[in-house]
Amino acid sequence: MKKTRFFYGLNYFLIVLLGWLLLFGKAAEMNKRSEESAKREQKEKKKETDENKVQQREPSIRVLLTDSSWQSCYHQSVTIEQKGKEHTYTPDSQELQNDSLLLDGGTDGIAIPSIERAQNPPVYYGTLEIKKTAQGLLIINELSLEAYLEAVVPSEMPASYEEQALMAQAVCARTYAVCQIQENSLEKYGADVDDSVNYQVYNNFGADKRTNKAVQDTKGQILCQNGEPITAYYFSTSAGRTSTDEIWGADRSAAYLKSVECDFDQNMPWSSWSVEIPWETLEKRSGNLEGSGEFIGLQVIKKNISGAVTGMEIVTENKSIQLEGEYEIRQFLSPAGCLITEKDGSIVNGSNLLPSAYFELNVKSGKAVQIQGKGYGHGVGMSQNGANEMAREGYGWQDILNYFFKDITLEVVGNNLSKRET
């Protein structure tokens, strides 16, 4: 009997112990799950807080809208369309008796049929301010910086480009915009930038899912050096090597710019090109130069380290005139009205600027000037086509930016942007 009681007593003890162990294990598991859930919740809250902080810090930008030719910021009339209703404003409109009118774009935006763009009509979000001046009407579109970028990136780089290239473009565009906000060069118009190539092309093409994602995935991030945003220049296609701002006459290159070899875009149509400009055209342009006299010829007198022409001499009957700086030279050699042959044999119409300052001249006195050139754009900073080819080869967006710029860091922009003193 004693052994039997002992046996049953032992079994009872073991069963109770097993029960306690099971309960303890279950409690531990529940506690672990609870801790994991709390951690997840804390992580989500932190993420939401960080996102809210970025959103709270997000600055706005004021964009001066140019006319259909992209040449003037003054409009003789402005036609808007909102919620199915169309209205035209002129300097004599009753709504402008106090010199300005503020319109809210709401969720659907405001279309402006009186401005022609690639997307017709262009639609603007945020607010539109129409201001009356002696020269005509000014239109200023104010919106968040990120919303602005969603209409800049697809206007500056094809939305079909590689994801990593689009992200690099978004960071460059954001950084450039931040610099312009600080520069405050359009203060007299009450704006930070205009919508043309003078700054960054804005809203020529509408927002696209792929470019929107590139903007969102790099939200708030800008390129800095020593804590200050850089001027993140970019251009279409390289001539085999990028330039620094010395191409514009800078005595010393900006510390974040570098001249690097770039053969990634060597197979692009604009990597090489040729054009012939009639003698009469250049004769007429030289005649517009003060005290010039009869046009005799021209020659390259200076190139920078990357091969861009930064000095050209125009020889006339009365004197020799020197042009300095790539923009002035490209403007004088404008191929407007001429046909340009690209590397792949494509024929395109010339514009008001020579494609680039990377060229050689073949002067046929009295007949024409043949120009053999390379690249498209000023050649400073990031090559957009180079970036796209790099992305195809597996480079990430940060790798791309570090390739074209020197000693840079990524920082998040805040809403406390201050204007630089002039």
Short mmCIF file of C-alpha atoms in Angstrom, two decimals:
data_model
loop_
_atom_site.label_atom_id
_atom_site.label_comp_id
_atom_site.label_asym_id
_atom_site.label_seq_id
_atom_site.Cartn_x
_atom_site.Cartn_y
_atom_site.Cartn_z
CA MET A 1 0.00 0.00 0.00
CA LYS A 2 2.75 2.42 0.78
CA LYS A 3 4.45 1.74 -2.55
CA THR A 4 1.16 2.21 -4.39
CA ARG A 5 0.48 5.54 -2.64
CA PHE A 6 4.03 6.60 -3.37
CA PHE A 7 3.61 5.66 -7.05
CA TYR A 8 0.35 7.60 -7.38
CA GLY A 9 1.77 10.52 -5.40
CA LEU A 10 4.78 10.67 -7.68
CA ASN A 11 2.55 10.58 -10.77
CA TYR A 12 0.44 13.37 -9.40
CA PHE A 13 3.52 15.45 -8.70
CA LEU A 14 4.85 14.88 -12.22
CA ILE A 15 1.52 15.77 -13.81
CA VAL A 16 1.31 19.00 -11.80
CA LEU A 17 4.92 19.82 -12.68
CA LEU A 18 4.27 19.15 -16.37
CA GLY A 19 1.20 21.38 -16.23
CA TRP A 20 3.19 24.17 -14.68
CA LEU A 21 5.90 23.78 -17.28
CA LEU A 22 3.34 23.93 -20.09
CA LEU A 23 1.73 27.01 -18.57
CA PHE A 24 5.14 28.62 -18.07
CA GLY A 25 6.13 27.86 -21.69
CA LYS A 26 2.87 29.21 -23.01
CA ALA A 27 3.25 32.34 -20.91
CA ALA A 28 6.82 32.79 -22.12
CA GLU A 29 5.69 32.38 -25.73
CA MET A 30 2.87 34.87 -25.23
CA ASN A 31 5.29 37.27 -23.59
CA LYS A 32 7.72 36.88 -26.52
CA ARG A 33 4.92 37.53 -29.02
CA SER A 34 3.82 40.52 -26.99
CA GLU A 35 7.36 41.92 -26.98
CA GLU A 36 7.71 41.36 -30.75
CA SER A 37 4.36 43.02 -31.34
CA ALA A 38 5.38 45.96 -29.16
CA LYS A 39 8.66 46.27 -31.05
CA ARG A 40 6.84 46.22 -34.39
CA GLU A 41 4.39 48.81 -33.15
CA GLN A 42 7.24 50.95 -31.84
CA LYS A 43 9.08 50.61 -35.16
CA GLU A 44 5.95 51.60 -37.12
CA LYS A 45 5.38 54.57 -34.83
CA LYS A 46 9.00 55.65 -35.28
CA LYS A 47 8.68 55.30 -39.06
CA GLU A 48 5.45 57.30 -39.01
CA THR A 49 7.05 59.93 -36.76
CA ASP A 50 10.09 60.18 -39.05
CA GLU A 51 7.84 60.51 -42.11
CA ASN A 52 5.78 63.17 -40.34
CA LYS A 53 8.95 65.03 -39.42
CA VAL A 54 10.11 64.99 -43.04
CA GLN A 55 6.67 66.12 -44.16
CA GLN A 56 6.64 68.90 -41.56
CA ARG A 57 10.10 69.97 -42.67
CA GLU A 58 9.22 69.86 -46.37
CA PRO A 59 9.65 73.30 -47.93
CA SER A 60 7.58 74.86 -50.67
CA ILE A 61 8.79 76.44 -53.89
CA ARG A 62 7.43 79.33 -55.96
CA VAL A 63 7.64 78.81 -59.74
CA LEU A 64 7.32 81.65 -62.24
CA LEU A 65 5.49 80.33 -65.32
CA THR A 66 6.76 81.42 -68.73
CA ASP A 67 4.70 81.78 -71.90
CA SER A 68 4.24 79.17 -74.64
CA SER A 69 7.62 80.02 -76.17
CA TRP A 70 9.38 79.67 -72.78
CA GLN A 71 10.91 83.11 -73.47
CA SER A 72 8.88 85.60 -71.42
CA CYS A 73 7.33 85.54 -67.96
CA TYR A 74 4.79 88.22 -68.94
CA HIS A 75 1.36 87.15 -70.22
CA GLN A 76 -1.10 89.48 -71.93
CA SER A 77 -3.95 87.22 -70.85
CA VAL A 78 -4.32 84.06 -68.78
CA THR A 79 -6.99 81.44 -69.39
CA ILE A 80 -7.60 78.92 -66.64
CA GLU A 81 -9.88 75.90 -66.43
CA GLN A 82 -11.05 74.49 -63.12
CA LYS A 83 -13.89 72.09 -62.32
CA GLY A 84 -15.18 72.28 -65.88
CA LYS A 85 -15.34 76.07 -65.93
CA GLU A 86 -13.08 78.31 -68.01
CA HIS A 87 -12.17 81.89 -67.28
CA THR A 88 -9.83 84.40 -68.94
CA TYR A 89 -8.04 87.16 -67.03
CA THR A 90 -6.50 90.29 -68.52
CA PRO A 91 -4.88 93.30 -66.80
CA ASP A 92 -8.30 94.99 -66.98
CA SER A 93 -10.18 92.16 -65.24
CA GLN A 94 -12.27 93.13 -62.23
CA GLU A 95 -10.70 90.31 -60.20
CA LEU A 96 -7.30 92.01 -60.57
CA GLN A 97 -8.32 95.46 -59.37
CA ASN A 98 -6.16 94.85 -56.29
CA ASP A 99 -3.28 93.80 -58.59
CA SER A 100 -3.25 90.12 -57.62
CA LEU A 101 -5.50 87.09 -57.44
CA LEU A 102 -4.84 83.85 -55.54
CA LEU A 103 -6.39 80.59 -56.78
CA ASP A 104 -6.33 77.24 -54.97
CA GLY A 105 -5.72 74.21 -57.18
CA GLY A 106 -7.32 71.79 -54.73
CA THR A 107 -7.05 68.06 -55.46
CA ASP A 108 -7.78 68.34 -59.20
CA GLY A 109 -5.41 71.19 -60.00
CA ILE A 110 -5.89 74.13 -62.37
CA ALA A 111 -5.37 73.81 -66.13
CA ILE A 112 -3.95 76.76 -68.09
CA PRO A 113 -4.92 76.36 -71.78
CA SER A 114 -3.28 79.69 -72.64
CA ILE A 115 0.15 78.12 -72.01
CA GLU A 116 1.21 75.49 -74.54
CA ARG A 117 3.28 72.58 -73.30
CA ALA A 118 3.98 68.99 -74.38
CA GLN A 119 1.01 68.01 -72.22
CA ASN A 120 -1.87 70.18 -73.33
CA PRO A 121 -3.19 71.88 -71.39
CA PRO A 122 -0.72 71.80 -68.48
CA VAL A 123 -2.30 71.27 -65.06
CA TYR A 124 -0.88 72.94 -61.94
CA TYR A 125 -1.34 71.93 -58.30
CA GLY A 126 -0.90 73.98 -55.15
CA THR A 127 -1.83 77.64 -55.57
CA LEU A 128 -1.69 80.00 -58.54
CA GLU A 129 -1.10 83.68 -58.00
CA ILE A 130 -1.84 86.00 -60.92
CA LYS A 131 -0.14 89.38 -60.49
CA LYS A 132 -0.73 92.50 -62.57
CA THR A 133 2.32 94.50 -63.66
CA ALA A 134 2.96 97.25 -66.21
CA GLN A 135 4.46 94.67 -68.60
CA GLY A 136 1.64 92.14 -68.29
CA LEU A 137 0.45 89.36 -66.00
CA LEU A 138 2.77 87.17 -63.94
CA ILE A 139 1.73 83.66 -62.93
CA ILE A 140 3.37 82.12 -59.86
CA ASN A 141 2.67 78.52 -58.90
CA GLU A 142 3.45 77.69 -55.26
CA LEU A 143 3.53 74.03 -54.22
CA SER A 144 5.52 71.62 -52.09
CA LEU A 145 9.07 70.88 -53.20
CA GLU A 146 8.29 67.16 -53.64
CA ALA A 147 5.21 67.88 -55.78
CA TYR A 148 7.33 70.26 -57.86
CA LEU A 149 9.88 67.49 -58.44
CA GLU A 150 7.17 65.11 -59.65
CA ALA A 151 6.67 67.52 -62.57
CA VAL A 152 10.39 68.29 -63.06
CA VAL A 153 11.90 64.80 -63.25
CA PRO A 154 9.76 63.57 -66.21
CA SER A 155 10.34 66.92 -67.95
CA GLU A 156 14.12 66.64 -67.58
CA MET A 157 14.63 62.88 -68.04
CA PRO A 158 12.50 60.34 -69.96
CA ALA A 159 10.28 58.39 -67.55
CA SER A 160 11.30 55.21 -69.40
CA TYR A 161 14.88 55.47 -68.11
CA GLU A 162 16.28 53.05 -65.54
CA GLU A 163 14.98 53.31 -61.97
CA GLN A 164 18.39 54.09 -60.45
CA ALA A 165 19.03 56.81 -63.05
CA LEU A 166 15.65 58.38 -62.28
CA MET A 167 16.48 58.36 -58.56
CA ALA A 168 19.84 60.04 -59.22
CA GLN A 169 18.01 62.62 -61.35
CA ALA A 170 15.47 63.24 -58.56
CA VAL A 171 18.24 63.93 -56.04
CA CYS A 172 20.05 66.27 -58.46
CA ALA A 173 16.83 68.13 -59.28
CA ARG A 174 15.90 68.47 -55.59
CA THR A 175 19.38 69.72 -54.68
CA TYR A 176 19.42 72.20 -57.54
CA ALA A 177 15.99 73.53 -56.51
CA VAL A 178 17.09 73.98 -52.90
CA CYS A 179 20.10 76.00 -54.07
CA GLN A 180 17.85 78.24 -56.16
CA ILE A 181 15.51 78.80 -53.22
CA GLN A 182 18.51 79.94 -51.20
CA GLU A 183 19.91 82.08 -54.01
CA ASN A 184 16.63 84.03 -54.25
CA SER A 185 17.57 85.36 -57.69
CA LEU A 186 13.94 85.93 -58.77
CA GLU A 187 12.99 87.89 -55.67
CA LYS A 188 11.71 90.84 -57.72
CA TYR A 189 9.06 88.53 -59.22
CA GLY A 190 8.22 86.90 -55.89
CA ALA A 191 9.49 83.53 -57.14
CA ASP A 192 12.35 81.09 -56.57
CA VAL A 193 12.70 79.63 -60.08
CA ASP A 194 10.99 79.77 -63.45
CA ASP A 195 9.74 76.73 -65.38
CA SER A 196 12.22 76.91 -68.27
CA VAL A 197 15.74 75.65 -69.02
CA ASN A 198 17.00 78.78 -67.24
CA TYR A 199 16.44 76.74 -64.09
CA GLN A 200 14.76 73.33 -64.50
CA VAL A 201 12.03 72.47 -66.99
CA TYR A 202 8.83 72.11 -64.96
CA ASN A 203 5.53 70.56 -66.00
CA ASN A 204 6.28 70.21 -69.70
CA PHE A 205 5.35 66.57 -69.27
CA GLY A 206 2.89 65.49 -66.60
CA ALA A 207 3.70 63.29 -63.61
CA ASP A 208 4.46 59.62 -64.28
CA LYS A 209 4.30 56.63 -61.91
CA ARG A 210 7.96 55.74 -62.47
CA THR A 211 9.29 59.23 -61.90
CA ASN A 212 6.92 59.75 -58.96
CA LYS A 213 8.40 56.63 -57.36
CA ALA A 214 11.93 57.95 -57.91
CA VAL A 215 10.99 61.18 -56.13
CA GLN A 216 9.24 59.35 -53.29
CA ASP A 217 12.05 56.80 -52.81
CA THR A 218 14.57 59.63 -52.34
CA LYS A 219 12.22 61.91 -50.44
CA GLY A 220 13.92 64.95 -48.95
CA GLN A 221 17.46 63.85 -49.84
CA ILE A 222 19.91 66.37 -51.25
CA LEU A 223 23.62 66.42 -52.07
CA CYS A 224 25.76 68.43 -49.67
CA GLN A 225 29.38 69.28 -49.03
CA ASN A 226 30.38 70.50 -45.57
CA GLY A 227 26.69 70.65 -44.67
CA GLU A 228 25.76 72.98 -47.53
CA PRO A 229 23.75 71.94 -50.62
CA ILE A 230 25.78 71.85 -53.81
CA THR A 231 24.67 73.16 -57.19
CA ALA A 232 23.96 69.73 -58.70
CA TYR A 233 24.38 70.44 -62.40
CA TYR A 234 23.34 67.87 -64.98
CA PHE A 235 23.19 67.67 -68.77
CA SER A 236 22.12 65.31 -71.54
CA THR A 237 25.13 63.59 -73.14
CA SER A 238 28.87 63.81 -72.56
CA ALA A 239 31.62 64.34 -75.11
CA GLY A 240 33.68 61.62 -73.44
CA ARG A 241 34.63 63.70 -70.41
CA THR A 242 32.72 66.03 -68.08
CA SER A 243 33.69 69.62 -67.27
CA THR A 244 33.75 71.76 -64.14
CA ASP A 245 32.31 75.26 -63.76
CA GLU A 246 35.56 76.63 -65.18
CA ILE A 247 33.77 76.29 -68.52
CA TRP A 248 31.75 79.35 -67.41
CA GLY A 249 34.82 81.34 -66.44
CA ALA A 250 35.19 80.34 -62.78
CA ASP A 251 38.72 81.13 -61.56
CA ARG A 252 38.64 78.00 -59.44
CA SER A 253 36.43 74.97 -59.80
CA ALA A 254 33.79 74.33 -57.12
CA ALA A 255 35.13 71.71 -54.70
CA TYR A 256 32.30 69.26 -55.43
CA LEU A 257 32.73 69.33 -59.23
CA LYS A 258 35.23 67.17 -61.09
CA SER A 259 36.19 66.41 -64.66
CA VAL A 260 35.82 62.66 -65.19
CA GLU A 261 35.99 60.33 -68.15
CA CYS A 262 32.53 59.29 -69.30
CA ASP A 263 32.28 56.66 -72.00
CA PHE A 264 29.02 55.18 -70.73
CA ASP A 265 27.01 57.25 -73.22
CA GLN A 266 29.43 56.92 -76.16
CA ASN A 267 26.85 55.09 -78.29
CA MET A 268 24.12 57.69 -77.85
CA PRO A 269 23.06 59.68 -80.97
CA TRP A 270 24.30 62.97 -79.49
CA SER A 271 27.73 61.58 -78.56
CA SER A 272 28.91 62.97 -81.90
CA TRP A 273 27.27 65.22 -84.50
CA SER A 274 28.01 67.57 -87.40
CA VAL A 275 26.44 70.69 -88.86
CA GLU A 276 27.24 73.26 -91.54
CA ILE A 277 26.39 76.92 -91.00
CA PRO A 278 26.17 79.18 -94.10
CA TRP A 279 28.69 82.01 -94.37
CA GLU A 280 25.90 84.55 -94.80
CA THR A 281 24.39 83.54 -91.46
CA LEU A 282 27.63 84.12 -89.57
CA GLU A 283 28.23 87.31 -91.55
CA LYS A 284 24.89 88.67 -90.36
CA ARG A 285 25.60 87.72 -86.74
CA SER A 286 29.05 89.30 -86.78
CA GLY A 287 27.46 92.46 -88.17
CA ASN A 288 25.47 92.72 -84.95
CA LEU A 289 28.71 92.98 -82.96
CA GLU A 290 29.67 96.58 -82.24
CA GLY A 291 32.16 98.10 -84.68
CA SER A 292 32.80 94.84 -86.47
CA GLY A 293 32.70 95.53 -90.20
CA GLU A 294 32.87 92.81 -92.85
CA PHE A 295 33.09 89.23 -91.56
CA ILE A 296 36.38 87.55 -92.55
CA GLY A 297 36.46 84.36 -90.47
CA LEU A 298 36.69 82.78 -87.02
CA GLN A 299 38.92 80.43 -85.05
CA VAL A 300 39.11 78.58 -81.73
CA ILE A 301 41.69 80.17 -79.43
CA LYS A 302 41.08 78.39 -76.12
CA LYS A 303 39.85 75.06 -74.75
CA ASN A 304 39.53 73.84 -71.18
CA ILE A 305 41.05 70.64 -69.78
CA SER A 306 38.05 68.56 -70.85
CA GLY A 307 38.21 69.81 -74.44
CA ALA A 308 35.37 72.34 -74.42
CA VAL A 309 35.86 75.55 -76.40
CA THR A 310 35.98 78.47 -73.98
CA GLY A 311 37.49 81.08 -76.29
CA MET A 312 36.75 81.92 -79.93
CA GLU A 313 38.00 84.79 -82.09
CA ILE A 314 35.80 86.40 -84.73
CA VAL A 315 37.87 88.20 -87.35
CA THR A 316 36.24 91.15 -89.10
CA GLU A 317 37.37 93.96 -91.38
CA ASN A 318 37.78 96.46 -88.55
CA LYS A 319 38.86 94.33 -85.61
CA SER A 320 39.03 90.92 -83.98
CA ILE A 321 36.39 90.13 -81.38
CA GLN A 322 36.87 87.48 -78.72
CA LEU A 323 33.97 85.48 -77.32
CA GLU A 324 34.53 83.84 -73.94
CA GLY A 325 32.39 81.27 -72.18
CA GLU A 326 30.64 78.24 -73.65
CA TYR A 327 27.15 79.77 -73.69
CA GLU A 328 28.14 82.89 -75.65
CA ILE A 329 30.07 80.76 -78.15
CA ARG A 330 27.25 78.23 -78.58
CA GLN A 331 24.83 81.10 -79.10
CA PHE A 332 26.92 82.74 -81.84
CA LEU A 333 27.26 79.37 -83.61
CA SER A 334 23.55 78.62 -83.29
CA PRO A 335 22.47 76.07 -85.93
CA ALA A 336 18.91 77.45 -86.06
CA GLY A 337 17.56 76.86 -89.56
CA CYS A 338 20.26 74.24 -90.25
CA LEU A 339 20.18 70.44 -90.17
CA ILE A 340 22.31 68.49 -87.69
CA THR A 341 23.48 64.95 -88.43
CA GLU A 342 23.74 62.75 -85.33
CA LYS A 343 26.06 59.79 -84.78
CA ASP A 344 23.46 57.26 -85.92
CA GLY A 345 22.79 59.21 -89.12
CA SER A 346 19.58 60.81 -87.87
CA ILE A 347 18.87 64.32 -89.16
CA VAL A 348 17.41 66.85 -86.72
CA ASN A 349 16.63 70.56 -86.86
CA GLY A 350 19.08 72.90 -85.18
CA SER A 351 18.05 75.12 -82.27
CA ASN A 352 19.15 78.47 -80.86
CA LEU A 353 22.23 76.92 -79.25
CA LEU A 354 24.98 74.73 -80.67
CA PRO A 355 24.50 71.27 -79.06
CA SER A 356 27.70 71.65 -77.02
CA ALA A 357 30.99 73.54 -76.78
CA TYR A 358 32.99 70.42 -77.63
CA PHE A 359 33.75 70.93 -81.31
CA GLU A 360 36.25 71.47 -84.12
CA LEU A 361 35.86 74.05 -86.89
CA ASN A 362 36.48 73.66 -90.60
CA VAL A 363 36.22 77.15 -92.13
CA LYS A 364 35.39 77.30 -95.83
CA SER A 365 35.97 80.99 -96.45
CA GLY A 366 33.06 82.69 -98.19
CA LYS A 367 30.97 79.51 -98.22
CA ALA A 368 30.27 77.93 -94.84
CA VAL A 369 31.70 76.77 -91.51
CA GLN A 370 31.58 73.03 -90.86
CA ILE A 371 31.38 71.99 -87.22
CA GLN A 372 32.22 68.51 -85.93
CA GLY A 373 31.01 68.21 -82.36
CA LYS A 374 30.49 65.87 -79.44
CA GLY A 375 27.95 65.70 -76.65
CA TYR A 376 24.80 67.66 -75.82
CA GLY A 377 24.56 70.29 -73.10
CA HIS A 378 27.09 72.21 -71.00
CA GLY A 379 28.91 69.08 -69.85
CA VAL A 380 29.08 69.99 -66.13
CA GLY A 381 28.04 67.53 -63.41
CA MET A 382 25.99 64.42 -64.19
CA SER A 383 25.47 63.11 -67.71
CA GLN A 384 21.85 61.93 -67.83
CA ASN A 385 22.43 59.42 -70.60
CA GLY A 386 25.64 58.36 -68.88
CA ALA A 387 23.67 57.82 -65.67
CA ASN A 388 21.09 55.72 -67.50
CA GLU A 389 23.76 53.48 -69.04
CA MET A 390 25.47 53.15 -65.65
CA ALA A 391 22.16 52.04 -64.14
CA ARG A 392 21.83 49.40 -66.86
CA GLU A 393 25.26 48.13 -65.91
CA GLY A 394 24.19 47.72 -62.28
CA TYR A 395 25.31 50.97 -60.66
CA GLY A 396 23.05 52.24 -57.88
CA TRP A 397 21.86 55.84 -57.74
CA GLN A 398 24.34 56.73 -54.99
CA ASP A 399 27.19 55.19 -57.01
CA ILE A 400 26.15 57.29 -60.00
CA LEU A 401 26.14 60.51 -58.00
CA ASN A 402 29.50 59.75 -56.39
CA TYR A 403 30.96 59.11 -59.83
CA PHE A 404 30.01 62.53 -61.19
CA PHE A 405 30.41 64.62 -58.01
CA LYS A 406 33.26 64.82 -55.49
CA ASP A 407 33.27 64.49 -51.69
CA ILE A 408 29.50 64.71 -51.27
CA THR A 409 27.14 63.56 -48.53
CA LEU A 410 23.39 62.94 -48.50
CA GLU A 411 21.26 64.97 -46.11
CA VAL A 412 17.55 65.58 -45.62
CA VAL A 413 16.30 69.05 -46.48
CA GLY A 414 14.19 70.96 -43.96
CA ASN A 415 11.65 73.76 -44.24
CA ASN A 416 13.99 76.24 -42.58
CA LEU A 417 15.71 77.18 -45.83
CA SER A 418 17.17 80.63 -45.50
CA LYS A 419 17.86 82.98 -48.39
CA ARG A 420 21.55 83.64 -48.97
CA GLU A 421 22.71 87.21 -48.51
CA THR A 422 23.62 88.92 -51.77
#
